[in-house]
mmCIF file with all atom_site columns, C-alpha atoms and ligand atoms in Angstrom:
data_model
loop_
_atom_site.group_PDB
_atom_site.id
_atom_site.type_symbol
_atom_site.label_atom_id
_atom_site.label_alt_id
_atom_site.label_comp_id
_atom_site.label_asym_id
_atom_site.label_entity_id
_atom_site.label_seq_id
_atom_site.pdbx_PDB_ins_code
_atom_site.Cartn_x
_atom_site.Cartn_y
_atom_site.Cartn_z
_atom_site.occupancy
_atom_site.B_iso_or_equiv
_atom_site.pdbx_formal_charge
_atom_site.auth_seq_id
_atom_site.auth_comp_id
_atom_site.auth_asym_id
_atom_site.auth_atom_id
_atom_site.pdbx_PDB_model_num
ATOM   1   C  CA  . MET M 1 1   ? 5.998   -17.801 2.699   1.00 0.00 ? 1378 MET M CA  1
ATOM   2   C  CA  . SER M 1 2   ? 8.264   -16.863 5.668   1.00 0.00 ? 1379 SER M CA  1
ATOM   3   C  CA  . ILE M 1 3   ? 6.117   -13.950 6.563   1.00 0.00 ? 1380 ILE M CA  1
ATOM   4   C  CA  . ASP M 1 4   ? 4.405   -14.338 9.926   1.00 0.00 ? 1381 ASP M CA  1
ATOM   5   C  CA  . PRO M 1 5   ? 0.730   -13.642 8.952   1.00 0.00 ? 1382 PRO M CA  1
ATOM   6   C  CA  . VAL M 1 6   ? -0.446  -13.378 12.631  1.00 0.00 ? 1383 VAL M CA  1
ATOM   7   C  CA  . LEU M 1 7   ? 1.871   -10.416 13.115  1.00 0.00 ? 1384 LEU M CA  1
ATOM   8   C  CA  . VAL M 1 8   ? 0.954   -8.703  9.916   1.00 0.00 ? 1385 VAL M CA  1
ATOM   9   C  CA  . LYS M 1 9   ? -2.962  -9.226  10.766  1.00 0.00 ? 1386 LYS M CA  1
ATOM   10  C  CA  . SER M 1 10  ? -2.556  -8.069  14.303  1.00 0.00 ? 1387 SER M CA  1
ATOM   11  C  CA  . THR M 1 11  ? -0.657  -4.844  13.559  1.00 0.00 ? 1388 THR M CA  1
ATOM   12  C  CA  . PHE M 1 12  ? -3.023  -4.084  10.486  1.00 0.00 ? 1389 PHE M CA  1
ATOM   13  C  CA  . ALA M 1 13  ? -6.049  -4.762  12.829  1.00 0.00 ? 1390 ALA M CA  1
ATOM   14  C  CA  . ALA M 1 14  ? -4.615  -2.258  15.456  1.00 0.00 ? 1391 ALA M CA  1
ATOM   15  C  CA  . ALA M 1 15  ? -3.839  0.416   12.850  1.00 0.00 ? 1392 ALA M CA  1
ATOM   16  C  CA  . GLU M 1 16  ? -7.069  -0.066  11.193  1.00 0.00 ? 1393 GLU M CA  1
ATOM   17  C  CA  . SER M 1 17  ? -9.039  0.611   14.436  1.00 0.00 ? 1394 SER M CA  1
ATOM   18  C  CA  . HIS M 1 18  ? -8.055  4.341   13.872  1.00 0.00 ? 1395 HIS M CA  1
ATOM   19  C  CA  . GLY M 1 19  ? -10.173 4.442   10.726  1.00 0.00 ? 1396 GLY M CA  1
ATOM   20  C  CA  . THR M 1 20  ? -9.616  6.870   7.803   1.00 0.00 ? 1397 THR M CA  1
ATOM   21  C  CA  . GLU M 1 21  ? -7.156  8.906   10.134  1.00 0.00 ? 1398 GLU M CA  1
ATOM   22  C  CA  . VAL M 1 22  ? -4.515  6.213   9.190   1.00 0.00 ? 1399 VAL M CA  1
ATOM   23  C  CA  . THR M 1 23  ? -4.791  6.729   5.430   1.00 0.00 ? 1400 THR M CA  1
ATOM   24  C  CA  . ALA M 1 24  ? -4.906  10.449  5.723   1.00 0.00 ? 1401 ALA M CA  1
ATOM   25  C  CA  . TRP M 1 25  ? -1.663  10.272  7.764   1.00 0.00 ? 1402 TRP M CA  1
ATOM   26  C  CA  . PHE M 1 26  ? -0.308  8.139   5.081   1.00 0.00 ? 1403 PHE M CA  1
ATOM   27  C  CA  . TYR M 1 27  ? -1.040  10.474  2.383   1.00 0.00 ? 1404 TYR M CA  1
ATOM   28  C  CA  . ARG M 1 28  ? 0.233   13.579  4.392   1.00 0.00 ? 1405 ARG M CA  1
ATOM   29  C  CA  . HIS M 1 29  ? 3.562   11.685  5.053   1.00 0.00 ? 1406 HIS M CA  1
ATOM   30  C  CA  . LEU M 1 30  ? 3.836   10.591  1.245   1.00 0.00 ? 1407 LEU M CA  1
ATOM   31  C  CA  . PHE M 1 31  ? 3.190   14.046  -0.275  1.00 0.00 ? 1408 PHE M CA  1
ATOM   32  C  CA  . GLU M 1 32  ? 5.379   15.719  2.438   1.00 0.00 ? 1409 GLU M CA  1
ATOM   33  C  CA  . HIS M 1 33  ? 8.333   13.454  1.815   1.00 0.00 ? 1410 HIS M CA  1
ATOM   34  C  CA  . HIS M 1 34  ? 7.679   12.928  -2.075  1.00 0.00 ? 1411 HIS M CA  1
ATOM   35  C  CA  . PRO M 1 35  ? 5.867   15.946  -3.352  1.00 0.00 ? 1412 PRO M CA  1
ATOM   36  C  CA  . ASP M 1 36  ? 6.745   14.778  -6.869  1.00 0.00 ? 1413 ASP M CA  1
ATOM   37  C  CA  . VAL M 1 37  ? 3.936   12.082  -6.708  1.00 0.00 ? 1414 VAL M CA  1
ATOM   38  C  CA  . ARG M 1 38  ? 1.243   14.439  -5.416  1.00 0.00 ? 1415 ARG M CA  1
ATOM   39  C  CA  . PRO M 1 39  ? 0.110   15.423  -9.159  1.00 0.00 ? 1416 PRO M CA  1
ATOM   40  C  CA  . LEU M 1 40  ? -0.781  11.679  -9.840  1.00 0.00 ? 1417 LEU M CA  1
ATOM   41  C  CA  . PHE M 1 41  ? -3.439  11.758  -7.318  1.00 0.00 ? 1418 PHE M CA  1
ATOM   42  C  CA  . ALA M 1 42  ? -6.984  13.500  -7.504  1.00 0.00 ? 1419 ALA M CA  1
ATOM   43  C  CA  . GLU M 1 43  ? -7.192  16.867  -5.946  1.00 0.00 ? 1420 GLU M CA  1
ATOM   44  C  CA  . HIS M 1 44  ? -9.722  15.624  -3.393  1.00 0.00 ? 1421 HIS M CA  1
ATOM   45  C  CA  . MET M 1 45  ? -8.614  12.183  -1.947  1.00 0.00 ? 1422 MET M CA  1
ATOM   46  C  CA  . ASP M 1 46  ? -11.537 11.190  0.383   1.00 0.00 ? 1423 ASP M CA  1
ATOM   47  C  CA  . GLU M 1 47  ? -12.650 8.258   -1.925  1.00 0.00 ? 1424 GLU M CA  1
ATOM   48  C  CA  . GLN M 1 48  ? -9.271  7.146   -2.831  1.00 0.00 ? 1425 GLN M CA  1
ATOM   49  C  CA  . GLN M 1 49  ? -8.353  7.042   0.899   1.00 0.00 ? 1426 GLN M CA  1
ATOM   50  C  CA  . ASP M 1 50  ? -10.854 4.455   1.554   1.00 0.00 ? 1427 ASP M CA  1
ATOM   51  C  CA  . ARG M 1 51  ? -10.061 2.463   -1.679  1.00 0.00 ? 1428 ARG M CA  1
ATOM   52  C  CA  . LEU M 1 52  ? -6.388  2.100   -0.686  1.00 0.00 ? 1429 LEU M CA  1
ATOM   53  C  CA  . PHE M 1 53  ? -7.348  1.018   2.747   1.00 0.00 ? 1430 PHE M CA  1
ATOM   54  C  CA  . ALA M 1 54  ? -9.862  -1.571  1.460   1.00 0.00 ? 1431 ALA M CA  1
ATOM   55  C  CA  . ALA M 1 55  ? -7.271  -2.943  -0.801  1.00 0.00 ? 1432 ALA M CA  1
ATOM   56  C  CA  . LEU M 1 56  ? -4.684  -3.390  1.731   1.00 0.00 ? 1433 LEU M CA  1
ATOM   57  C  CA  . GLY M 1 57  ? -7.335  -5.165  4.045   1.00 0.00 ? 1434 GLY M CA  1
ATOM   58  C  CA  . THR M 1 58  ? -7.810  -7.701  1.108   1.00 0.00 ? 1435 THR M CA  1
ATOM   59  C  CA  . LEU M 1 59  ? -4.005  -8.182  0.670   1.00 0.00 ? 1436 LEU M CA  1
ATOM   60  C  CA  . VAL M 1 60  ? -3.693  -8.821  4.268   1.00 0.00 ? 1437 VAL M CA  1
ATOM   61  C  CA  . SER M 1 61  ? -6.657  -11.340 4.255   1.00 0.00 ? 1438 SER M CA  1
ATOM   62  C  CA  . GLN M 1 62  ? -4.784  -13.208 1.273   1.00 0.00 ? 1439 GLN M CA  1
ATOM   63  C  CA  . LEU M 1 63  ? -1.429  -13.741 2.856   1.00 0.00 ? 1440 LEU M CA  1
ATOM   64  C  CA  . GLU M 1 64  ? -1.869  -17.323 3.168   1.00 0.00 ? 1441 GLU M CA  1
ATOM   65  C  CA  . ASP M 1 65  ? -3.426  -17.935 -0.281  1.00 0.00 ? 1442 ASP M CA  1
ATOM   66  C  CA  . THR M 1 66  ? -0.661  -17.009 -2.550  1.00 0.00 ? 1443 THR M CA  1
ATOM   67  C  CA  . ASP M 1 67  ? -2.675  -17.664 -5.803  1.00 0.00 ? 1444 ASP M CA  1
ATOM   68  C  CA  . ALA M 1 68  ? -5.295  -15.267 -4.749  1.00 0.00 ? 1445 ALA M CA  1
ATOM   69  C  CA  . LEU M 1 69  ? -2.717  -12.635 -3.458  1.00 0.00 ? 1446 LEU M CA  1
ATOM   70  C  CA  . VAL M 1 70  ? -0.787  -12.669 -6.760  1.00 0.00 ? 1447 VAL M CA  1
ATOM   71  C  CA  . GLY M 1 71  ? -4.143  -12.467 -8.768  1.00 0.00 ? 1448 GLY M CA  1
ATOM   72  C  CA  . THR M 1 72  ? -5.225  -9.405  -6.779  1.00 0.00 ? 1449 THR M CA  1
ATOM   73  C  CA  . LEU M 1 73  ? -1.769  -7.722  -7.120  1.00 0.00 ? 1450 LEU M CA  1
ATOM   74  C  CA  . THR M 1 74  ? -1.484  -8.419  -10.833 1.00 0.00 ? 1451 THR M CA  1
ATOM   75  C  CA  . ALA M 1 75  ? -4.772  -6.722  -11.502 1.00 0.00 ? 1452 ALA M CA  1
ATOM   76  C  CA  . LEU M 1 76  ? -4.084  -3.811  -9.181  1.00 0.00 ? 1453 LEU M CA  1
ATOM   77  C  CA  . GLY M 1 77  ? -0.518  -3.403  -10.781 1.00 0.00 ? 1454 GLY M CA  1
ATOM   78  C  CA  . ARG M 1 78  ? -2.158  -3.359  -14.258 1.00 0.00 ? 1455 ARG M CA  1
ATOM   79  C  CA  . ARG M 1 79  ? -4.580  -0.619  -13.334 1.00 0.00 ? 1456 ARG M CA  1
ATOM   80  C  CA  . HIS M 1 80  ? -1.888  1.446   -12.047 1.00 0.00 ? 1457 HIS M CA  1
ATOM   81  C  CA  . ALA M 1 81  ? -0.236  1.749   -15.242 1.00 0.00 ? 1458 ALA M CA  1
ATOM   82  C  CA  . ALA M 1 82  ? -3.193  3.994   -16.136 1.00 0.00 ? 1459 ALA M CA  1
ATOM   83  C  CA  . TYR M 1 83  ? -2.476  6.197   -12.983 1.00 0.00 ? 1460 TYR M CA  1
ATOM   84  C  CA  . GLY M 1 84  ? 0.990   7.298   -14.008 1.00 0.00 ? 1461 GLY M CA  1
ATOM   85  C  CA  . THR M 1 85  ? 2.631   5.088   -11.460 1.00 0.00 ? 1462 THR M CA  1
ATOM   86  C  CA  . LEU M 1 86  ? 6.292   4.218   -12.127 1.00 0.00 ? 1463 LEU M CA  1
ATOM   87  C  CA  . PRO M 1 87  ? 8.340   1.478   -10.744 1.00 0.00 ? 1464 PRO M CA  1
ATOM   88  C  CA  . GLU M 1 88  ? 10.580  3.856   -8.800  1.00 0.00 ? 1465 GLU M CA  1
ATOM   89  C  CA  . HIS M 1 89  ? 7.496   5.193   -6.842  1.00 0.00 ? 1466 HIS M CA  1
ATOM   90  C  CA  . PHE M 1 90  ? 7.049   1.956   -4.861  1.00 0.00 ? 1467 PHE M CA  1
ATOM   91  C  CA  . PRO M 1 91  ? 9.852   2.484   -2.287  1.00 0.00 ? 1468 PRO M CA  1
ATOM   92  C  CA  . ALA M 1 92  ? 8.376   5.967   -1.435  1.00 0.00 ? 1469 ALA M CA  1
ATOM   93  C  CA  . VAL M 1 93  ? 4.731   4.528   -0.939  1.00 0.00 ? 1470 VAL M CA  1
ATOM   94  C  CA  . GLY M 1 94  ? 6.230   1.598   1.012   1.00 0.00 ? 1471 GLY M CA  1
ATOM   95  C  CA  . ALA M 1 95  ? 8.278   3.927   3.347   1.00 0.00 ? 1472 ALA M CA  1
ATOM   96  C  CA  . SER M 1 96  ? 5.066   6.010   4.202   1.00 0.00 ? 1473 SER M CA  1
ATOM   97  C  CA  . LEU M 1 97  ? 2.853   3.017   4.582   1.00 0.00 ? 1474 LEU M CA  1
ATOM   98  C  CA  . ILE M 1 98  ? 5.156   1.339   7.109   1.00 0.00 ? 1475 ILE M CA  1
ATOM   99  C  CA  . ALA M 1 99  ? 5.626   4.646   8.876   1.00 0.00 ? 1476 ALA M CA  1
ATOM   100 C  CA  . ALA M 1 100 ? 1.812   5.045   9.228   1.00 0.00 ? 1477 ALA M CA  1
ATOM   101 C  CA  . LEU M 1 101 ? 1.385   1.531   10.464  1.00 0.00 ? 1478 LEU M CA  1
ATOM   102 C  CA  . ARG M 1 102 ? 4.130   2.003   12.971  1.00 0.00 ? 1479 ARG M CA  1
ATOM   103 C  CA  . HIS M 1 103 ? 2.534   5.275   14.017  1.00 0.00 ? 1480 HIS M CA  1
ATOM   104 C  CA  . PHE M 1 104 ? -0.856  3.813   14.650  1.00 0.00 ? 1481 PHE M CA  1
ATOM   105 C  CA  . ALA M 1 105 ? -0.143  0.092   15.487  1.00 0.00 ? 1482 ALA M CA  1
ATOM   106 C  CA  . GLY M 1 106 ? 0.723   1.070   19.142  1.00 0.00 ? 1483 GLY M CA  1
ATOM   107 C  CA  . ASP M 1 107 ? 2.033   -1.767  21.419  1.00 0.00 ? 1484 ASP M CA  1
ATOM   108 C  CA  . THR M 1 108 ? 1.391   -4.418  18.587  1.00 0.00 ? 1485 THR M CA  1
ATOM   109 C  CA  . TRP M 1 109 ? 4.380   -3.012  16.812  1.00 0.00 ? 1486 TRP M CA  1
ATOM   110 C  CA  . SER M 1 110 ? 7.814   -4.385  17.030  1.00 0.00 ? 1487 SER M CA  1
ATOM   111 C  CA  . PRO M 1 111 ? 11.032  -4.840  15.098  1.00 0.00 ? 1488 PRO M CA  1
ATOM   112 C  CA  . GLU M 1 112 ? 9.717   -8.339  13.990  1.00 0.00 ? 1489 GLU M CA  1
ATOM   113 C  CA  . ALA M 1 113 ? 6.561   -6.558  12.735  1.00 0.00 ? 1490 ALA M CA  1
ATOM   114 C  CA  . GLU M 1 114 ? 8.575   -4.026  10.742  1.00 0.00 ? 1491 GLU M CA  1
ATOM   115 C  CA  . ALA M 1 115 ? 10.473  -6.861  9.271   1.00 0.00 ? 1492 ALA M CA  1
ATOM   116 C  CA  . ALA M 1 116 ? 7.254   -8.768  8.381   1.00 0.00 ? 1493 ALA M CA  1
ATOM   117 C  CA  . TRP M 1 117 ? 5.774   -5.664  6.724   1.00 0.00 ? 1494 TRP M CA  1
ATOM   118 C  CA  . ALA M 1 118 ? 8.920   -4.872  4.804   1.00 0.00 ? 1495 ALA M CA  1
ATOM   119 C  CA  . ALA M 1 119 ? 8.626   -8.529  3.331   1.00 0.00 ? 1496 ALA M CA  1
ATOM   120 C  CA  . VAL M 1 120 ? 4.955   -8.159  2.765   1.00 0.00 ? 1497 VAL M CA  1
ATOM   121 C  CA  . TYR M 1 121 ? 5.677   -4.769  0.859   1.00 0.00 ? 1498 TYR M CA  1
ATOM   122 C  CA  . GLY M 1 122 ? 8.491   -6.371  -1.054  1.00 0.00 ? 1499 GLY M CA  1
ATOM   123 C  CA  . ILE M 1 123 ? 5.955   -9.000  -2.629  1.00 0.00 ? 1500 ILE M CA  1
ATOM   124 C  CA  . VAL M 1 124 ? 3.284   -6.194  -3.259  1.00 0.00 ? 1501 VAL M CA  1
ATOM   125 C  CA  . ALA M 1 125 ? 5.990   -3.978  -5.098  1.00 0.00 ? 1502 ALA M CA  1
ATOM   126 C  CA  . ASP M 1 126 ? 7.648   -6.807  -6.987  1.00 0.00 ? 1503 ASP M CA  1
ATOM   127 C  CA  . THR M 1 127 ? 4.213   -8.335  -8.158  1.00 0.00 ? 1504 THR M CA  1
ATOM   128 C  CA  . MET M 1 128 ? 2.513   -4.944  -9.002  1.00 0.00 ? 1505 MET M CA  1
ATOM   129 C  CA  . GLY M 1 129 ? 5.587   -3.674  -10.489 1.00 0.00 ? 1506 GLY M CA  1
ATOM   130 C  CA  . ARG M 1 130 ? 5.920   -6.632  -12.850 1.00 0.00 ? 1507 ARG M CA  1
ATOM   131 C  CA  . ALA M 1 131 ? 2.274   -6.192  -13.957 1.00 0.00 ? 1508 ALA M CA  1
ATOM   132 C  CA  . LEU M 1 132 ? 2.765   -2.544  -14.308 1.00 0.00 ? 1509 LEU M CA  1
ATOM   133 C  CA  . ALA M 1 133 ? 5.823   -3.026  -16.585 1.00 0.00 ? 1510 ALA M CA  1
ATOM   134 C  CA  . GLU M 1 134 ? 3.866   -5.502  -18.614 1.00 0.00 ? 1511 GLU M CA  1
ATOM   135 C  CA  . ALA M 1 135 ? 0.766   -3.427  -18.818 1.00 0.00 ? 1512 ALA M CA  1
ATOM   136 C  CA  . GLY M 1 136 ? 3.094   -0.431  -19.929 1.00 0.00 ? 1513 GLY M CA  1
ATOM   137 C  CA  . THR M 1 137 ? 5.123   -2.213  -22.495 1.00 0.00 ? 1514 THR M CA  1
ATOM   138 C  CA  . SER M 1 138 ? 2.615   -4.532  -24.204 1.00 0.00 ? 1515 SER M CA  1
ATOM   139 C  CA  . GLY M 1 139 ? -0.572  -2.466  -23.850 1.00 0.00 ? 1516 GLY M CA  1
ATOM   140 C  CA  . ALA M 1 140 ? -2.054  -5.609  -22.304 1.00 0.00 ? 1517 ALA M CA  1
ATOM   141 C  CA  . ASP M 1 141 ? -5.854  -5.336  -21.248 1.00 0.00 ? 1518 ASP M CA  1
ATOM   142 C  CA  . GLY M 1 142 ? -6.620  -4.406  -17.833 1.00 0.00 ? 1519 GLY M CA  1
HETATM 143 C  C1  . LIG O 2 .   ? 0.676   -1.172  -1.461  1.00 0.00 ? 1956 LIG O C1  1
HETATM 144 C  C2  . LIG O 2 .   ? 0.528   -0.736  -2.920  1.00 0.00 ? 1956 LIG O C2  1
HETATM 145 C  C3  . LIG O 2 .   ? -0.620  -0.114  -3.433  1.00 0.00 ? 1956 LIG O C3  1
HETATM 146 C  C4  . LIG O 2 .   ? -1.941  -0.280  -3.172  1.00 0.00 ? 1956 LIG O C4  1
HETATM 147 C  C5  . LIG O 2 .   ? -2.448  -1.337  -2.254  1.00 0.00 ? 1956 LIG O C5  1
HETATM 148 C  C6  . LIG O 2 .   ? -2.713  0.578   -3.969  1.00 0.00 ? 1956 LIG O C6  1
HETATM 149 C  C7  . LIG O 2 .   ? -4.131  0.594   -3.988  1.00 0.00 ? 1956 LIG O C7  1
HETATM 150 C  C8  . LIG O 2 .   ? -4.825  1.448   -4.768  1.00 0.00 ? 1956 LIG O C8  1
HETATM 151 C  C9  . LIG O 2 .   ? -6.454  1.430   -5.094  1.00 0.00 ? 1956 LIG O C9  1
HETATM 152 C  C10 . LIG O 2 .   ? -7.281  0.330   -4.392  1.00 0.00 ? 1956 LIG O C10 1
HETATM 153 C  C11 . LIG O 2 .   ? -6.537  2.434   -5.877  1.00 0.00 ? 1956 LIG O C11 1
HETATM 154 C  C12 . LIG O 2 .   ? -7.996  2.746   -6.369  1.00 0.00 ? 1956 LIG O C12 1
HETATM 155 C  C13 . LIG O 2 .   ? -8.289  2.530   -7.834  1.00 0.00 ? 1956 LIG O C13 1
HETATM 156 C  C14 . LIG O 2 .   ? -8.097  0.904   -8.052  1.00 0.00 ? 1956 LIG O C14 1
HETATM 157 O  O1  . LIG O 2 .   ? -8.468  -0.081  -7.394  1.00 0.00 ? 1956 LIG O O1  1
HETATM 158 O  O2  . LIG O 2 .   ? -7.530  0.643   -9.174  1.00 0.00 ? 1956 LIG O O2  1
HETATM 159 C  C15 . LIG O 2 .   ? -5.471  3.187   -6.259  1.00 0.00 ? 1956 LIG O C15 1
HETATM 160 C  C16 . LIG O 2 .   ? -5.456  4.304   -7.007  1.00 0.00 ? 1956 LIG O C16 1
HETATM 161 C  C17 . LIG O 2 .   ? -4.218  4.846   -7.158  1.00 0.00 ? 1956 LIG O C17 1
HETATM 162 N  N1  . LIG O 2 .   ? -2.979  4.721   -6.764  1.00 0.00 ? 1956 LIG O N1  1
HETATM 163 FE FE1 . LIG O 2 .   ? -2.293  3.103   -5.603  1.00 0.00 ? 1956 LIG O FE1 1
HETATM 164 N  N2  . LIG O 2 .   ? -1.754  1.440   -4.628  1.00 0.00 ? 1956 LIG O N2  1
HETATM 165 C  C18 . LIG O 2 .   ? -0.585  1.193   -4.256  1.00 0.00 ? 1956 LIG O C18 1
HETATM 166 C  C19 . LIG O 2 .   ? 0.632   1.790   -4.697  1.00 0.00 ? 1956 LIG O C19 1
HETATM 167 C  C20 . LIG O 2 .   ? 0.667   2.860   -5.270  1.00 0.00 ? 1956 LIG O C20 1
HETATM 168 C  C21 . LIG O 2 .   ? 1.968   3.445   -5.779  1.00 0.00 ? 1956 LIG O C21 1
HETATM 169 C  C22 . LIG O 2 .   ? 3.312   2.805   -5.588  1.00 0.00 ? 1956 LIG O C22 1
HETATM 170 C  C23 . LIG O 2 .   ? 1.546   4.478   -6.538  1.00 0.00 ? 1956 LIG O C23 1
HETATM 171 C  C24 . LIG O 2 .   ? 2.500   5.558   -7.127  1.00 0.00 ? 1956 LIG O C24 1
HETATM 172 C  C25 . LIG O 2 .   ? 2.619   6.922   -6.714  1.00 0.00 ? 1956 LIG O C25 1
HETATM 173 C  C26 . LIG O 2 .   ? -0.063  4.668   -6.625  1.00 0.00 ? 1956 LIG O C26 1
HETATM 174 C  C27 . LIG O 2 .   ? -0.650  5.555   -7.334  1.00 0.00 ? 1956 LIG O C27 1
HETATM 175 C  C28 . LIG O 2 .   ? -2.070  5.641   -7.243  1.00 0.00 ? 1956 LIG O C28 1
HETATM 176 C  C29 . LIG O 2 .   ? -2.846  6.688   -8.044  1.00 0.00 ? 1956 LIG O C29 1
HETATM 177 C  C30 . LIG O 2 .   ? -2.251  7.787   -8.766  1.00 0.00 ? 1956 LIG O C30 1
HETATM 178 C  C31 . LIG O 2 .   ? -4.246  6.104   -8.066  1.00 0.00 ? 1956 LIG O C31 1
HETATM 179 C  C32 . LIG O 2 .   ? -5.329  6.890   -8.687  1.00 0.00 ? 1956 LIG O C32 1
HETATM 180 C  C33 . LIG O 2 .   ? -5.867  7.895   -7.560  1.00 0.00 ? 1956 LIG O C33 1
HETATM 181 C  C34 . LIG O 2 .   ? -6.853  9.029   -8.196  1.00 0.00 ? 1956 LIG O C34 1
HETATM 182 O  O3  . LIG O 2 .   ? -7.655  8.587   -8.806  1.00 0.00 ? 1956 LIG O O3  1
HETATM 183 O  O4  . LIG O 2 .   ? -6.645  10.052  -7.787  1.00 0.00 ? 1956 LIG O O4  1
HETATM 184 N  N3  . LIG O 2 .   ? -0.452  3.600   -5.877  1.00 0.00 ? 1956 LIG O N3  1
HETATM 185 N  N4  . LIG O 2 .   ? -4.411  2.545   -5.448  1.00 0.00 ? 1956 LIG O N4  1
#
């Protein structure tokens, strides 16, 4: 993988040090820029905020283990079929996620970090999107 895992891990750790503030900021940004996705989410988001962040931490820790990463993303993508997620939602979520990381990563952020995260998110969206499409069309188990 051409992604620099050190860069991704260090920026994630810097952003993560701000705790639940990061996911709260992410969801505010997402719903402000894409109000159309708001109805997909539960009205009260506290628990969901923690779960999304935990999932991101798992993905970052699996960057150098492609099989594990693909397994996690495939399972996550299948579950998202039940949440009403569509392939066209991925760019919106990716833009808000990278905006949140940029906002909270402080001095660790750079054009290289931005490029690395764009590449990571490309893998996330492709792999989750494929599993989502398969779950949607074949009714595959989750
Ligand atoms: C980086 C990509 C993403 C990650 C890591 C992620 C992670 C998660 C996690 C961990 C959950 C908790 C439930 C579970 O584990 O199955 C969840 C729920 C959910 N996700 Fe995602 N997700 C991503 C992308 C998306 C996208 C593109 C959408 C589309 C708008 C979306 C919409 C939802 C919804 C609607 C729920 C259920 C929320 C609720 O119960 O209110 N997610 N996500």
